[in-house]
Amino acid sequence: MNRIVAPNYSQPESLTIQFPQEIKLANGVQLFWMKDVKDDSVKLDVEWCAGSKYQSKKLVANFTNKLILSGNDNQSGPVIAEKIDFFGGYFQHEIDRDHAGVVLYGLRDNMGEIFEIFTEAFASVAFPKDQFEKERSIASMSFKIESKKVKNLCQRRFNRAIFGERSVYGQSAEESDFESIKSEDLRAFYESNYTNAMPTIFMVGNVDEVFIEQLKTWAESFQPKPVDYTTGETQQEKGRIDNIAVEDAVQSAIRVGRLMFNKTHPDYFGFQLLNTILGGYFGSRLMANIREDKGYTYGIGSDVSVMEDAAYFIISTEVGIDVREETIREIFNEIERLQTELVSDEELLKVKNYLLGDFLRHADGPIAMMENFKNIHFNQLPRTYYTDFIHSIHETTAEELQGLAVKYLQRDDLTVVTAG
Amino acid sequence: MINYEEFRLDNGLKVIFHQDKTTPLAVVNVLYDVGARDEDEQRTGFAHLFEHLMFGGSKNIPNFDTPLQMAGGECNAFTSNDITNYYNTLPAQNIETAFWLESDRMLELAFTPKSLEVQRGVVIEEFKQRYLNQPYGDVWLNFRPLIYKSHPYKWATIGKEIEHIEKATMDDVKRFFFKHYSPQNAILVVGGNVELNDVKALAEKWFGPIPPREKYVRNIPAEPLQTEARELIIERDVPSDAFYMAFRMGNRTSDDHYIGDLCSDIIAGSKSSRLYNRLIVEEKKFTSISSYITGSLEDGLFLISGHLNKETTFEEAEAIIWEELNQIKSEMMDPNELTKVKNKHKTSKVFSEQSLLNRVMNIAFYENMGQLDEINNVLAHYDDISAQDIQDFSQRIFAPNKQTVLKVKTK
């Protein structure tokens, strides 16, 4: 037997992508349903345009979301939690810059009860002072703990540098913000961005018609008004930012990045491929150099992060304090190599094959398929997005990648932030 | 219901196959029955460092990751105090690539000095990132040796100290490999959209020729019974005081495991649990509280931990926790409370079994415990537990002279 030669392999011929069924309601609410599920699980995800970009005061979106099931004088938050638990349900609060909502998990037999507990609690929430104080104390402690970590100090400064202080994307909370929010702020945000706004529902589960009717009845009760927001002016602070000194730190966090385009830009697919080569997987150049050759870090990676109104490219790592400058030099060396040398045929093939396998891993099962669909839905992408992506990756040449590296990764366009 | 077929190769390697025709993927998982508990006390952190070296090239293949990525695959691994587990996920038609790679590193590693030098550096940075450079990161480094006095669970998987990792030599690496990485000490589990006959043929082809090695027989000193309360206070630059309380309990295969699991859910496992309601919602003495069991293969632990509010003293915190523990010991619980935690288990089990990788890993764990035939009886175990069982467990486990407490005080 020859152990030196690799066995034959082939690429999956096609990627099966399933889309949910759409149920449109008269009031414009959309309900997406993936019903081809082989077990009894039900995942119900209800989202609103209630992410942090909609708030006019820091932390309001977050606290409103956290306290959305906090109860009222007749039924307290703990009683609601107790009821959901009793039916074997789980609920999870979800929030990012753009959206916020609740995810409910349960089994088919009990999902009707779990959903009813949720809708009643949602409709009658009074943001009781007691629950509000509890959440304030939890959140402010957790903020203090997170603020001790070099990676968070670095990321906050990075956001401010990339987007600028006037942009909602550049701002982050400070300790004093926890003191200035009030229960009334939450009430107002709940009315403008939840009860008088439009939910979008994503459900994965083999539920019956009775449950669908229950969902529809609830969804039809909304009389949505438009919600508005301003993101503020974006201005990137380029170049090296002063190090954030952290006493006693044994590692430094490093962030390097720039503003980027969104998923509909013609260079998006190509740049994603370039990003994968640079820092998007375990075999990437940054991992090969900084971790697997030099042993400076436990991990280094790069990513393109896309929100509804903004996007950025970021390289992130934590390294020993003494090798911080050397690591930054090596990051720029790797970028320069992409600009001056063509990626070899073998490396290009490896990355393309890896990415195809990755598409399969991220489309395995109905919950994963729904996540892919949410990406298409919220970013207003065509339904052919994933097949276009695969097609485009196949077509991209080494010359094009070099061109993208020259166009988008100029040293002068990048921001460098360090902490620790 | 998890289906499986099992067989054994002549060299002693146990192989288990789990078919799933609904996925385009396959998982190849190799569990080695070696963890930090098998280390020399003067050379801790070695099992985990060794896991890193398993990716540094084998006898016939200079690099593990590249050929796997070429075949669209991805891999990772983890080490615990009990086991070391490696897994590969790839398109089902390319499964042979994973057989080739995993079998070559079971046959023999490349043992390159460069790989040892680099991975020592990587693991030291991992040590700093996870255990030194964040608040409360070193809690378990301090807590383990307080709880365990003889058993090797007294050190963390990452190791006692960075110096142990710095001292690792190539001789140590070789000795460790030939001692622990033999076919008789491993379990191969293959899952996904493949056929049993193909798995049998591939296992024979790639793993069959690996010679059996001397079987390692574990001989670990038992941890003596704890008869006195223990306490350690450490001062750190952290935002709030933190409290950790441990009680020893039965191991992963004992009834204690299932009863302790439900008991921890009742005490502080969710937002409707007893301590959460009292300490966070009603009295606001804590900003976080949790309770869980370690599920270790030998000598398990029951844990309660949380962060104190600024105004709360350790004395108050301890008194309230003991009030609740005494209550669960003395008063039979409402049957609804027990039904609630059982129902939550049912839901989480269904969700966790959706993932092919989870199912495959679970098969490997159960086989390693010698309980593969129990894998589909887990919910029945939980269902059988009565309020009386929980009360008996509490009376036996929660004794003041068997508690170990670690307090992290703000500087």
Short mmCIF file of N, CA and C in Angstrom, two decimals, chain A residues 261-269 306 379-382 385:
data_model
loop_
_atom_site.label_atom_id
_atom_site.label_comp_id
_atom_site.label_asym_id
_atom_site.label_seq_id
_atom_site.Cartn_x
_atom_site.Cartn_y
_atom_site.Cartn_z
N PHE A 261 -17.17 46.99 1.29
CA PHE A 261 -18.45 47.05 0.58
C PHE A 261 -19.38 45.93 1.03
N ASN A 262 -20.64 45.99 0.58
CA ASN A 262 -21.59 44.96 1.01
C ASN A 262 -21.65 43.79 0.02
N LYS A 263 -22.59 42.88 0.29
CA LYS A 263 -22.62 41.62 -0.45
C LYS A 263 -23.09 41.73 -1.90
N THR A 264 -23.61 42.89 -2.28
CA THR A 264 -24.06 43.01 -3.67
C THR A 264 -22.99 43.64 -4.56
N HIS A 265 -21.87 44.03 -3.97
CA HIS A 265 -20.79 44.64 -4.76
C HIS A 265 -20.16 43.60 -5.70
N PRO A 266 -19.84 44.00 -6.95
CA PRO A 266 -19.28 43.02 -7.90
C PRO A 266 -17.98 42.36 -7.43
N ASP A 267 -17.22 43.01 -6.55
CA ASP A 267 -15.98 42.41 -6.07
C ASP A 267 -16.16 41.56 -4.81
N TYR A 268 -17.40 41.45 -4.32
CA TYR A 268 -17.59 40.79 -3.03
C TYR A 268 -17.12 39.33 -3.02
N PHE A 269 -17.55 38.55 -3.99
CA PHE A 269 -17.17 37.12 -4.01
C PHE A 269 -15.66 36.96 -4.12
N VAL A 306 -20.50 42.13 7.38
CA VAL A 306 -21.43 42.97 6.62
C VAL A 306 -22.71 43.19 7.42
N ASN A 379 -30.29 40.71 3.54
CA ASN A 379 -29.37 41.49 2.70
C ASN A 379 -29.94 41.75 1.31
N GLN A 380 -31.18 41.36 1.13
CA GLN A 380 -31.88 41.55 -0.15
C GLN A 380 -31.07 41.02 -1.33
N LEU A 381 -30.63 39.79 -1.20
CA LEU A 381 -29.82 39.15 -2.23
C LEU A 381 -30.72 38.29 -3.12
N PRO A 382 -30.25 38.00 -4.34
CA PRO A 382 -31.06 37.11 -5.19
C PRO A 382 -31.05 35.68 -4.64
N TYR A 385 -27.97 33.54 -4.88
CA TYR A 385 -26.76 34.03 -4.22
C TYR A 385 -25.71 32.94 -3.98
#
